Amino acid sequence: MSDDELHYLLNLAPLEKETKVARFYEELKKGVLTTTKCNKCNKLLWPPRYICPHCLSDDLEWVKLSGRGKIYAFTEIRHGLSAWMENYAPKPVGVIEIQEGLKIVSWIEDAKFEDLTIGMEVQACHLEVSPDTVILTFVPVRT
Amino acid sequence: MGKEVAIVGGGISRYGKRKDASFRDIAVEAEKEAFESAENISPKDIEALYVATAYSDRLIVQCHPAPLVAEYAGITPKAGIGRVEMACTSGTVAIRTAYMGIKAGLFDIAMALGVEKMYSAPTPEIQTCLSIVADKEWEGVYGINAPPGFAWIAQRHMYEYGTTEEQMALVAVKNHKYGALNPKAQFRKEITVEDVLKSPIIAPPIKLFDCSPITDGAAAVILTSGEKAKQYTNTPMYIRSMAQVNIANTVANIPSLTTWVPLKEAAQIAYKNAKVSPKDIDYAELHDCFTISEIIEYEDLGFTEKGEGGKFIEEGQSDIGGTVPVNLSGGLKSKGHAVGATGVGQAVEIMLQMRNEAGKRQVDGVEISLAHNLSGFATHHTVTIYGREPY
């Protein structure tokens, strides 16, 4: 069995490498958080889309986000681990309300659960979970 | 609009870690009891069968489960058959599918059977299944199965309304008190608030005893058109209304973690179509996947004001003698949460209450009941109202 097949079976994600929103990951690898905005109805969309769910337009553009946000809710995954989480738990995970108004689910890295608070300022980052797979994460803004 | 629909029989397997029985064994255990609870009816009379199972494909590596269950059950449907999957609401949606067909006049006699065999697979695989209920690409990837999602919900409800961990624990205590009286329940032991507060932390503030368990189990109901119901039982239970609302899937796209908008909408539709209001509900089976869930459900179903769910349980309002007794089956917490079976199991418990067959869990004078199911991070909700009369 190849590494790729093993990864698939262990459910390391994202799995859908063939996707119309591949640009999200290309930009993320360069350290830039982006999403799509519908040019027809002007809505900023999350997750990034290929077709606007509000008006069905395919006239969407990629916009760069500031990457800044605040923690809206948070917890820590300690038990009840999915197959791939055994390598990562315990892991703080939260809902981040970014400056542009979207809510994004993400791991919170470089932080101890005990130090997190609702309202804490965080900054988008990314984590390489396998040689060609990167996921969005957030880290506390250190002042 | 359309025909009346009634439940004329129901059965439920023992819920728990069933090392003695396979997926198909548990399914027929429930099915047999359903036929025994009705008269003049046998498997060959079933015209349509809807089988609810959320994870059979992964957990027992079995696809196409509806024909498998039909064959084992002795059912040969000629008007409809299908597998229904909507994660934790699969069972209710199977009931709704049968309901829609009868209402439309496509068939007169149907069965909705929910079954889940969860313990066969390795634990990491079970947890994976639960985390891929979330949008796997954008949210599930972070390993968020139900406890972290409902931990956010609990955290925000505590932050916005001052709900406490002790109040949440009271939900588990109540549900275990009644689960202890239910011979079919997974957990039949009472617990205390202290037991809950001292249990291991799964995803703070959610502790082990705030969570419904992993469960093997099955439940089945027989539905008929209203006009035929009395051929099969003296105590038909009519479906006065069923509502189902889904407005988003990702946590990113729901308006609030603490006010469940699709639940409020489903409740409004169900009450309106049944021509009842919250104060008319004599008994309720609610979706206590976590203790915080039952607290929010008291609020968004209109049994109490927003933010007052903790006070509601503290005052005993969801126990016998209170505003509305809730989850005297033991709920998902104590009776168990065999995912595909859950919604159907709730219907069976309500049927027992209406037939005065709930033993030590019996509430007097149950005329109108309500069943609620949710799936995802409370993004999809079903509300069903049952009555002794069709209208």
Short mmCIF file of C-alpha atoms in Angstrom, two decimals:
data_model
loop_
_atom_site.label_atom_id
_atom_site.label_comp_id
_atom_site.label_asym_id
_atom_site.label_seq_id
_atom_site.Cartn_x
_atom_site.Cartn_y
_atom_site.Cartn_z
CA MET A 1 0.00 0.00 0.00
CA SER A 2 1.39 3.45 -0.90
CA ASP A 3 1.78 6.30 1.59
CA ASP A 4 -1.04 8.13 -0.15
CA GLU A 5 -3.36 5.15 0.21
CA LEU A 6 -2.37 4.75 3.84
CA HIS A 7 -3.04 8.43 4.47
CA TYR A 8 -6.43 8.10 2.83
CA LEU A 9 -7.34 5.15 5.01
CA LEU A 10 -6.17 6.94 8.13
CA ASN A 11 -8.37 9.85 7.08
CA LEU A 12 -5.70 12.54 7.03
CA ALA A 13 -7.48 15.41 5.41
CA PRO A 14 -8.10 17.41 3.27
CA LEU A 15 -8.74 14.46 1.02
CA GLU A 16 -10.30 16.13 -1.94
CA LYS A 17 -7.13 17.15 -3.77
CA GLU A 18 -9.12 17.52 -6.98
CA THR A 19 -11.14 20.59 -6.25
CA LYS A 20 -12.06 23.91 -7.79
CA VAL A 21 -10.96 25.69 -4.62
CA ALA A 22 -7.38 24.32 -4.73
CA ARG A 23 -6.18 27.94 -4.80
CA PHE A 24 -7.10 28.25 -1.11
CA TYR A 25 -4.37 25.74 -0.26
CA GLU A 26 -1.86 27.19 -2.74
CA GLU A 27 -2.24 30.60 -1.10
CA LEU A 28 -2.23 29.08 2.39
CA LYS A 29 1.12 27.39 1.73
CA LYS A 30 2.47 30.89 0.95
CA GLY A 31 1.08 32.15 4.26
CA VAL A 32 -1.95 33.95 2.86
CA LEU A 33 -5.55 33.42 4.03
CA THR A 34 -8.06 33.81 1.22
CA THR A 35 -11.64 33.01 0.42
CA THR A 36 -14.07 33.59 -2.42
CA LYS A 37 -16.38 36.55 -2.85
CA CYS A 38 -19.34 36.51 -5.21
CA ASN A 39 -19.13 39.36 -7.73
CA LYS A 40 -22.82 39.12 -8.51
CA CYS A 41 -24.32 39.36 -5.01
CA ASN A 42 -21.21 40.65 -3.20
CA LYS A 43 -21.33 38.08 -0.41
CA LEU A 44 -18.07 36.96 1.17
CA LEU A 45 -18.25 33.17 1.42
CA TRP A 46 -16.86 30.63 3.88
CA PRO A 47 -15.83 27.92 3.18
CA PRO A 48 -14.51 29.15 -0.23
CA ARG A 49 -16.86 28.11 -3.02
CA TYR A 50 -16.95 27.42 -6.75
CA ILE A 51 -20.63 28.36 -7.14
CA CYS A 52 -22.25 30.99 -4.93
CA PRO A 53 -24.91 29.27 -2.78
CA HIS A 54 -26.89 32.51 -2.49
CA CYS A 55 -27.31 33.39 -6.18
CA LEU A 56 -25.71 30.43 -8.05
CA SER A 57 -23.29 32.69 -9.88
CA ASP A 58 -19.91 31.25 -10.88
CA ASP A 59 -18.44 34.74 -11.11
CA LEU A 60 -16.45 34.46 -7.88
CA GLU A 61 -13.13 36.11 -7.10
CA TRP A 62 -10.45 35.18 -4.58
CA VAL A 63 -9.94 37.84 -1.94
CA LYS A 64 -7.09 38.15 0.53
CA LEU A 65 -8.18 38.27 4.18
CA SER A 66 -6.30 40.04 6.98
CA GLY A 67 -5.95 36.78 8.89
CA ARG A 68 -6.82 38.60 12.13
CA GLY A 69 -9.67 37.54 14.37
CA LYS A 70 -10.89 36.85 17.89
CA ILE A 71 -11.76 33.61 19.61
CA TYR A 72 -15.56 33.22 19.72
CA ALA A 73 -15.60 29.82 21.44
CA PHE A 74 -12.93 27.25 22.27
CA THR A 75 -12.35 23.85 23.82
CA GLU A 76 -9.65 21.18 23.80
CA ILE A 77 -9.96 17.74 22.19
CA ARG A 78 -8.74 15.35 24.87
CA HIS A 79 -10.65 12.09 24.44
CA GLY A 80 -12.91 10.48 21.87
CA LEU A 81 -10.20 10.70 19.23
CA SER A 82 -10.78 10.12 15.53
CA ALA A 83 -8.12 7.95 13.86
CA TRP A 84 -5.75 10.77 12.89
CA MET A 85 -6.18 12.76 16.10
CA GLU A 86 -4.10 10.29 18.08
CA ASN A 87 -1.05 12.06 16.64
CA TYR A 88 -2.26 15.52 17.64
CA ALA A 89 -4.32 15.35 20.86
CA PRO A 90 -4.71 17.11 23.24
CA LYS A 91 -5.51 19.95 20.86
CA PRO A 92 -7.21 23.31 21.45
CA VAL A 93 -9.87 23.90 18.81
CA GLY A 94 -12.12 26.92 18.44
CA VAL A 95 -14.49 29.04 16.43
CA ILE A 96 -12.64 32.16 15.29
CA GLU A 97 -14.56 35.28 14.29
CA ILE A 98 -12.30 36.99 11.77
CA GLN A 99 -12.22 40.75 11.17
CA GLU A 100 -14.19 40.38 7.96
CA GLY A 101 -17.11 38.90 9.94
CA LEU A 102 -16.80 35.23 8.99
CA LYS A 103 -16.67 32.45 11.60
CA ILE A 104 -13.98 29.82 10.98
CA VAL A 105 -13.39 26.54 12.82
CA SER A 106 -9.71 25.87 13.47
CA TRP A 107 -7.06 24.38 15.73
CA ILE A 108 -5.40 26.97 17.93
CA GLU A 109 -1.67 26.36 17.90
CA ASP A 110 1.21 27.67 20.03
CA ALA A 111 -1.06 28.01 23.02
CA LYS A 112 -2.03 26.20 26.17
CA PHE A 113 -5.77 25.65 26.62
CA GLU A 114 -5.56 27.19 30.11
CA ASP A 115 -4.33 30.49 28.64
CA LEU A 116 -7.12 30.90 26.08
CA THR A 117 -10.08 33.26 26.55
CA ILE A 118 -13.18 34.23 24.60
CA GLY A 119 -12.27 37.42 22.76
CA MET A 120 -8.53 36.68 22.59
CA GLU A 121 -6.90 38.03 19.42
CA VAL A 122 -5.54 35.44 17.02
CA GLN A 123 -3.77 35.38 13.66
CA ALA A 124 -4.15 32.87 10.80
CA CYS A 125 -1.31 30.43 10.25
CA HIS A 126 -0.93 27.04 8.65
CA LEU A 127 0.31 23.57 9.50
CA GLU A 128 1.77 20.93 7.22
CA VAL A 129 0.18 17.63 8.23
CA SER A 130 1.84 15.63 5.44
CA PRO A 131 4.32 16.49 2.66
CA ASP A 132 1.65 17.86 0.37
CA THR A 133 -1.21 18.61 2.77
CA VAL A 134 -1.54 21.88 4.64
CA ILE A 135 -4.39 23.02 6.91
CA LEU A 136 -5.41 26.41 8.25
CA THR A 137 -4.65 27.10 11.91
CA PHE A 138 -4.74 30.16 14.15
CA VAL A 139 -2.23 31.30 16.76
CA PRO A 140 -2.57 33.90 19.51
CA VAL A 141 -1.32 37.37 18.64
CA ARG A 142 1.60 37.97 20.99
CA THR A 143 1.92 41.60 22.03
CA MET B 1 -53.99 18.08 3.77
CA GLY B 2 -53.50 14.41 2.85
CA LYS B 3 -54.43 11.32 4.87
CA GLU B 4 -54.04 10.96 8.61
CA VAL B 5 -51.16 8.76 9.75
CA ALA B 6 -50.99 6.65 12.91
CA ILE B 7 -48.45 4.47 14.66
CA VAL B 8 -50.15 1.19 15.55
CA GLY B 9 -47.20 -0.76 16.94
CA GLY B 10 -43.64 -0.35 18.08
CA GLY B 11 -40.75 -2.36 19.46
CA ILE B 12 -37.29 -1.69 20.74
CA SER B 13 -34.27 -3.89 21.38
CA ARG B 14 -32.22 -3.78 24.53
CA TYR B 15 -29.75 -0.91 24.05
CA GLY B 16 -26.13 -1.22 25.12
CA LYS B 17 -22.89 -2.96 24.22
CA ARG B 18 -24.53 -5.97 22.56
CA LYS B 19 -21.75 -8.55 22.27
CA ASP B 20 -24.50 -11.15 21.93
CA ALA B 21 -26.07 -9.78 18.76
CA SER B 22 -25.16 -8.55 15.29
CA PHE B 23 -26.65 -5.68 13.27
CA ARG B 24 -29.27 -7.93 11.72
CA ASP B 25 -30.01 -9.73 15.02
CA ILE B 26 -30.75 -6.44 16.80
CA ALA B 27 -32.90 -5.27 13.88
CA VAL B 28 -35.19 -8.31 14.06
CA GLU B 29 -35.30 -8.15 17.88
CA ALA B 30 -36.99 -4.74 17.56
CA GLU B 31 -39.08 -5.73 14.56
CA LYS B 32 -40.54 -8.82 16.28
CA GLU B 33 -41.60 -6.77 19.30
CA ALA B 34 -43.25 -4.21 17.01
CA PHE B 35 -45.46 -6.87 15.42
CA GLU B 36 -46.26 -8.34 18.85
CA SER B 37 -47.51 -4.93 19.99
CA ALA B 38 -50.14 -4.78 17.21
CA GLU B 39 -52.91 -7.13 16.10
CA ASN B 40 -53.95 -8.65 12.76
CA ILE B 41 -50.67 -7.72 11.12
CA SER B 42 -47.57 -9.57 10.00
CA PRO B 43 -44.40 -8.72 8.03
CA LYS B 44 -46.04 -9.62 4.72
CA ASP B 45 -48.51 -6.73 5.19
CA ILE B 46 -45.77 -4.10 5.16
CA GLU B 47 -45.92 -2.24 1.84
CA ALA B 48 -42.98 0.09 2.43
CA LEU B 49 -39.90 -0.17 4.66
CA TYR B 50 -37.48 2.62 5.56
CA VAL B 51 -34.32 1.57 7.37
CA ALA B 52 -32.39 4.20 9.28
CA THR B 53 -28.74 3.54 9.93
CA ALA B 54 -26.06 6.23 10.00
CA TYR B 55 -22.82 4.26 9.85
CA SER B 56 -23.37 0.68 8.68
CA ASP B 57 -21.10 1.30 5.66
CA ARG B 58 -18.06 1.94 7.81
CA LEU B 59 -18.78 0.30 11.15
CA ILE B 60 -19.94 -3.10 9.91
CA VAL B 61 -18.78 -2.63 6.30
CA GLN B 62 -22.29 -3.18 4.96
CA CYS B 63 -23.86 -1.03 2.27
CA HIS B 64 -27.42 -1.43 0.89
CA PRO B 65 -28.69 -2.32 4.39
CA ALA B 66 -32.43 -1.84 3.71
CA PRO B 67 -32.88 -4.99 1.58
CA LEU B 68 -30.76 -6.94 4.07
CA VAL B 69 -33.03 -5.91 6.95
CA ALA B 70 -36.13 -6.57 4.83
CA GLU B 71 -35.05 -10.13 4.07
CA TYR B 72 -34.20 -10.91 7.69
CA ALA B 73 -37.45 -9.30 8.82
CA GLY B 74 -39.62 -11.25 6.39
CA ILE B 75 -40.72 -7.98 4.77
CA THR B 76 -41.24 -7.84 0.98
CA PRO B 77 -42.11 -4.22 0.22
CA LYS B 78 -43.83 -3.52 -3.06
CA ALA B 79 -44.43 0.19 -2.67
CA GLY B 80 -41.21 1.56 -1.25
CA ILE B 81 -37.91 0.69 0.36
CA GLY B 82 -34.88 2.75 1.24
CA ARG B 83 -32.06 3.47 3.61
CA VAL B 84 -32.29 6.79 5.37
CA GLU B 85 -29.22 8.58 6.66
CA MET B 86 -29.27 11.93 8.43
CA ALA B 87 -26.75 11.09 11.16
CA CYS B 88 -28.51 11.36 14.55
CA THR B 89 -31.88 12.18 12.99
CA SER B 90 -31.90 9.16 10.66
CA GLY B 91 -34.65 7.42 12.64
CA THR B 92 -37.05 10.35 12.62
CA VAL B 93 -36.43 10.96 8.94
CA ALA B 94 -37.23 7.29 8.26
CA ILE B 95 -40.53 7.79 10.12
CA ARG B 96 -41.12 10.95 8.09
CA THR B 97 -40.47 9.14 4.83
CA ALA B 98 -43.07 6.50 5.68
CA TYR B 99 -45.43 9.27 6.87
CA MET B 100 -45.12 11.17 3.60
CA GLY B 101 -45.94 8.08 1.53
CA ILE B 102 -49.02 7.26 3.59
CA LYS B 103 -50.17 10.88 3.58
CA ALA B 104 -49.87 10.99 -0.18
CA GLY B 105 -51.88 7.79 -0.55
CA LEU B 106 -49.03 5.80 -2.13
CA PHE B 107 -49.27 3.03 0.47
CA ASP B 108 -51.29 2.31 3.62
CA ILE B 109 -48.99 0.24 5.82
CA ALA B 110 -45.30 0.93 6.39
CA MET B 111 -42.48 0.27 8.83
CA ALA B 112 -39.70 2.60 9.93
CA LEU B 113 -36.83 0.66 11.51
CA GLY B 114 -33.69 2.24 12.91
CA VAL B 115 -30.64 0.14 13.73
CA GLU B 116 -27.04 0.84 14.67
CA LYS B 117 -24.29 -1.59 15.58
CA MET B 118 -21.45 0.61 16.79
CA TYR B 119 -19.25 -1.59 18.96
CA SER B 120 -18.00 -3.97 16.25
CA ALA B 121 -15.46 -1.48 14.93
CA PRO B 122 -12.26 -0.25 16.64
CA THR B 123 -12.85 2.83 18.79
CA PRO B 124 -10.86 5.25 16.56
CA GLU B 125 -13.07 4.22 13.65
CA ILE B 126 -16.23 4.89 15.69
CA GLN B 127 -14.93 8.34 16.60
CA THR B 128 -13.94 9.01 12.98
CA CYS B 129 -17.52 8.28 11.91
CA LEU B 130 -18.77 10.81 14.42
CA SER B 131 -16.32 13.49 13.21
CA ILE B 132 -17.26 13.08 9.57
CA VAL B 133 -20.82 14.16 10.36
CA ALA B 134 -19.24 17.61 10.33
CA ASP B 135 -18.10 19.03 6.97
CA LYS B 136 -15.01 16.86 6.68
CA GLU B 137 -13.00 19.20 4.47
CA TRP B 138 -13.41 22.40 6.51
CA GLU B 139 -14.45 21.44 10.04
CA GLY B 140 -14.31 17.63 10.53
CA VAL B 141 -10.63 17.67 9.49
CA TYR B 142 -9.84 19.22 12.88
CA GLY B 143 -11.13 16.08 14.58
CA ILE B 144 -14.31 17.72 15.81
CA ASN B 145 -16.80 15.06 16.59
CA ALA B 146 -19.72 15.86 18.82
CA PRO B 147 -18.06 16.62 22.20
CA PRO B 148 -15.90 19.56 21.01
CA GLY B 149 -18.80 21.03 19.00
CA PHE B 150 -21.17 20.85 21.95
CA ALA B 151 -18.38 22.05 24.25
CA TRP B 152 -18.43 25.33 22.28
CA ILE B 153 -22.21 25.42 22.61
CA ALA B 154 -22.02 24.80 26.37
CA GLN B 155 -19.22 27.35 26.79
CA ARG B 156 -21.22 30.06 24.99
CA HIS B 157 -24.44 29.25 26.86
CA MET B 158 -22.54 29.54 30.15
CA TYR B 159 -20.92 32.79 28.92
CA GLU B 160 -24.15 34.37 27.61
CA TYR B 161 -26.66 33.16 30.22
CA GLY B 162 -24.69 32.03 33.26
CA THR B 163 -25.69 28.37 32.88
CA THR B 164 -23.59 26.23 35.23
CA GLU B 165 -21.99 22.80 35.03
CA GLU B 166 -24.14 21.79 38.02
CA GLN B 167 -27.31 22.65 36.10
CA MET B 168 -26.10 20.61 33.14
CA ALA B 169 -25.32 17.71 35.49
CA LEU B 170 -28.93 17.72 36.73
CA VAL B 171 -30.04 16.64 33.24
CA ALA B 172 -27.85 13.52 33.46
CA VAL B 173 -29.04 12.82 37.00
CA LYS B 174 -32.73 13.03 35.98
CA ASN B 175 -32.25 10.88 32.90
CA HIS B 176 -30.36 8.19 34.82
CA LYS B 177 -33.06 8.19 37.51
CA TYR B 178 -35.55 7.06 34.86
CA GLY B 179 -33.13 4.97 32.80
CA ALA B 180 -32.74 2.90 35.94
CA LEU B 181 -36.45 2.07 35.60
CA ASN B 182 -36.25 1.16 31.91
CA PRO B 183 -35.41 -2.50 31.28
CA LYS B 184 -34.24 -1.63 27.77
CA ALA B 185 -31.83 1.11 28.81
CA GLN B 186 -28.04 0.88 28.41
CA PHE B 187 -27.34 2.38 31.84
CA ARG B 188 -29.68 1.38 34.63
CA LYS B 189 -27.92 3.00 37.58
CA GLU B 190 -28.71 6.32 39.23
CA ILE B 191 -25.92 8.89 39.37
CA THR B 192 -25.34 12.07 41.39
CA VAL B 193 -24.31 15.59 40.41
CA GLU B 194 -20.94 14.86 42.02
CA ASP B 195 -20.50 11.77 39.81
CA VAL B 196 -21.00 13.98 36.76
CA LEU B 197 -18.69 16.76 37.90
CA LYS B 198 -15.91 14.30 38.75
CA SER B 199 -16.13 12.35 35.48
CA PRO B 200 -13.22 12.66 33.01
CA ILE B 201 -13.15 15.81 30.88
CA ILE B 202 -13.68 14.90 27.23
CA ALA B 203 -13.60 18.46 25.77
CA PRO B 204 -13.97 21.17 28.40
CA PRO B 205 -16.54 21.94 29.77
CA ILE B 206 -18.07 18.64 28.53
CA LYS B 207 -17.31 15.72 30.85
CA LEU B 208 -17.92 12.03 30.23
CA PHE B 209 -21.23 12.02 32.09
CA ASP B 210 -22.47 15.02 30.11
CA CYS B 211 -22.27 12.82 26.99
CA SER B 212 -24.65 10.24 25.59
CA PRO B 213 -22.85 6.91 25.09
CA ILE B 214 -21.90 4.72 22.12
CA THR B 215 -24.76 2.23 21.80
CA ASP B 216 -25.88 -0.84 19.84
CA GLY B 217 -29.64 -0.92 19.38
CA ALA B 218 -32.69 -0.97 17.17
CA ALA B 219 -36.28 0.25 17.23
CA ALA B 220 -39.18 -0.19 14.84
CA VAL B 221 -42.63 1.35 14.39
CA ILE B 222 -45.55 0.28 12.22
CA LEU B 223 -47.44 3.12 10.58
CA THR B 224 -50.80 2.99 8.86
CA SER B 225 -53.28 5.40 7.38
CA GLY B 226 -55.62 6.86 10.00
CA GLU B 227 -58.68 5.15 8.55
CA LYS B 228 -57.10 1.66 8.92
CA ALA B 229 -55.39 2.19 12.28
CA LYS B 230 -58.13 0.70 14.48
CA GLN B 231 -57.90 -2.62 12.63
CA TYR B 232 -54.48 -3.09 14.25
CA THR B 233 -54.77 -1.56 17.70
CA ASN B 234 -57.24 -0.01 20.13
CA THR B 235 -54.75 2.73 20.92
CA PRO B 236 -53.43 4.21 17.72
CA MET B 237 -51.08 7.14 18.16
CA TYR B 238 -51.69 9.77 15.49
CA ILE B 239 -48.94 11.91 14.03
CA ARG B 240 -50.49 15.36 14.42
CA SER B 241 -47.56 17.06 12.68
CA MET B 242 -43.95 16.57 11.69
CA ALA B 243 -41.54 19.39 10.98
CA GLN B 244 -37.98 19.24 9.71
CA VAL B 245 -35.74 22.31 9.23
CA ASN B 246 -32.13 22.51 8.05
CA ILE B 247 -30.63 25.92 7.36
CA ALA B 248 -26.88 25.27 7.20
CA ASN B 249 -24.24 22.62 7.83
CA THR B 250 -21.01 24.27 8.93
CA VAL B 251 -20.66 26.02 12.28
CA ALA B 252 -19.45 28.90 10.12
CA ASN B 253 -22.90 29.36 8.64
CA ILE B 254 -25.27 29.06 11.57
CA PRO B 255 -26.51 32.30 13.15
CA SER B 256 -25.94 31.29 16.78
CA LEU B 257 -24.53 28.46 18.88
CA THR B 258 -26.90 29.10 21.77
CA THR B 259 -30.21 29.79 20.03
CA TRP B 260 -30.97 26.97 17.67
CA VAL B 261 -32.79 28.81 14.90
CA PRO B 262 -33.76 25.69 12.91
CA LEU B 263 -35.23 24.18 16.09
CA LYS B 264 -37.30 27.28 16.79
CA GLU B 265 -38.55 27.23 13.20
CA ALA B 266 -39.34 23.50 13.26
CA ALA B 267 -41.15 23.91 16.59
CA GLN B 268 -43.25 26.78 15.21
CA ILE B 269 -44.25 24.75 12.16
CA ALA B 270 -45.05 21.63 14.23
CA TYR B 271 -47.12 23.49 16.83
CA LYS B 272 -48.99 25.41 14.14
CA ASN B 273 -49.85 22.35 12.06
CA ALA B 274 -50.90 20.32 15.11
CA LYS B 275 -52.87 23.32 16.43
CA VAL B 276 -51.23 23.10 19.85
CA SER B 277 -48.88 25.26 21.88
CA PRO B 278 -45.99 24.32 24.22
CA LYS B 279 -48.28 24.28 27.26
CA ASP B 280 -50.38 21.52 25.67
CA ILE B 281 -47.46 19.07 25.61
CA ASP B 282 -47.95 16.39 28.27
CA TYR B 283 -44.71 14.48 27.65
CA ALA B 284 -41.57 14.99 25.57
CA GLU B 285 -38.67 12.92 24.28
CA LEU B 286 -35.86 15.37 23.52
CA HIS B 287 -32.42 14.93 21.99
CA ASP B 288 -30.08 15.00 24.98
CA CYS B 289 -26.96 14.07 23.03
CA PHE B 290 -25.29 16.23 25.69
CA THR B 291 -26.70 17.66 28.88
CA ILE B 292 -26.48 21.22 27.47
CA SER B 293 -28.61 20.12 24.51
CA GLU B 294 -31.62 19.29 26.69
CA ILE B 295 -31.27 22.67 28.44
CA ILE B 296 -31.30 24.59 25.14
CA GLU B 297 -34.20 22.45 23.89
CA TYR B 298 -36.37 23.49 26.86
CA GLU B 299 -35.85 27.09 25.69
CA ASP B 300 -36.14 26.79 21.92
CA LEU B 301 -39.20 24.52 22.10
CA GLY B 302 -40.92 27.22 24.14
CA PHE B 303 -41.20 25.38 27.48
CA THR B 304 -39.27 28.22 29.11
CA GLU B 305 -37.59 31.51 28.19
CA LYS B 306 -34.22 31.82 26.46
CA GLY B 307 -31.45 31.50 29.01
CA GLU B 308 -33.73 29.93 31.64
CA GLY B 309 -33.11 26.29 30.72
CA GLY B 310 -30.75 25.76 33.66
CA LYS B 311 -33.34 27.14 36.09
CA PHE B 312 -36.02 24.93 34.45
CA ILE B 313 -34.20 21.72 35.34
CA GLU B 314 -33.16 23.04 38.75
CA GLU B 315 -36.83 23.62 39.61
CA GLY B 316 -37.79 20.09 38.52
CA GLN B 317 -39.94 21.43 35.67
CA SER B 318 -38.85 18.61 33.32
CA ASP B 319 -39.67 15.88 35.84
CA ILE B 320 -43.03 14.31 36.75
CA GLY B 321 -45.13 17.04 38.33
CA GLY B 322 -43.30 19.81 36.48
CA THR B 323 -44.20 21.81 33.39
CA VAL B 324 -43.46 18.88 31.04
CA PRO B 325 -41.83 15.55 31.92
CA VAL B 326 -38.87 15.02 29.59
CA ASN B 327 -36.94 11.86 28.67
CA LEU B 328 -38.40 9.43 31.17
CA SER B 329 -37.08 6.68 28.88
CA GLY B 330 -33.69 7.66 30.23
CA GLY B 331 -33.04 9.85 27.20
CA LEU B 332 -30.02 9.47 24.97
CA LYS B 333 -27.84 9.82 28.06
CA SER B 334 -29.05 6.80 30.01
CA LYS B 335 -31.19 4.78 27.60
CA GLY B 336 -28.49 5.15 24.95
CA HIS B 337 -27.90 6.62 21.50
CA ALA B 338 -27.85 3.87 18.88
CA VAL B 339 -27.68 6.58 16.26
CA GLY B 340 -29.97 5.26 13.51
CA ALA B 341 -32.44 3.89 16.04
CA THR B 342 -32.72 6.94 18.27
CA GLY B 343 -35.60 8.79 16.58
CA VAL B 344 -37.61 5.58 16.24
CA GLY B 345 -36.87 4.65 19.87
CA GLN B 346 -38.34 8.00 20.97
CA ALA B 347 -41.56 7.20 19.08
CA VAL B 348 -41.75 3.80 20.79
CA GLU B 349 -41.33 5.37 24.24
CA ILE B 350 -44.09 7.88 23.51
CA MET B 351 -46.30 5.00 22.32
CA LEU B 352 -45.70 3.18 25.62
CA GLN B 353 -46.59 6.32 27.57
CA MET B 354 -49.79 6.79 25.58
CA ARG B 355 -50.72 3.11 26.04
CA ASN B 356 -50.05 3.27 29.79
CA GLU B 357 -47.36 0.62 29.33
CA ALA B 358 -44.39 2.61 30.61
CA GLY B 359 -44.31 0.80 33.95
CA LYS B 360 -42.54 2.74 36.68
CA ARG B 361 -41.81 5.58 34.20
CA GLN B 362 -45.52 6.20 33.52
CA VAL B 363 -46.89 9.74 33.41
CA ASP B 364 -50.64 10.10 33.95
CA GLY B 365 -52.87 11.49 31.24
CA VAL B 366 -50.53 11.70 28.24
CA GLU B 367 -52.71 13.07 25.44
CA ILE B 368 -50.27 15.13 23.37
CA SER B 369 -46.56 14.34 23.13
CA LEU B 370 -43.57 15.83 21.39
CA ALA B 371 -40.43 14.18 20.04
CA HIS B 372 -37.34 16.15 19.05
CA ASN B 373 -34.22 14.98 17.22
CA LEU B 374 -31.20 16.92 15.98
CA SER B 375 -28.14 16.20 13.85
CA GLY B 376 -24.83 17.94 13.29
CA PHE B 377 -23.88 20.84 15.52
CA ALA B 378 -27.58 21.41 16.01
CA THR B 379 -27.89 22.45 12.37
CA HIS B 380 -30.78 20.13 11.51
CA HIS B 381 -33.86 19.51 13.68
CA THR B 382 -37.06 17.48 13.56
CA VAL B 383 -40.10 18.09 15.76
CA THR B 384 -42.96 15.57 15.82
CA ILE B 385 -46.22 15.96 17.68
CA TYR B 386 -48.29 12.90 18.54
CA GLY B 387 -51.85 12.73 19.82
CA ARG B 388 -54.57 10.31 20.81
CA GLU B 389 -56.84 11.85 18.21
CA PRO B 390 -55.99 12.69 14.60
CA TYR B 391 -56.97 16.33 15.04
#
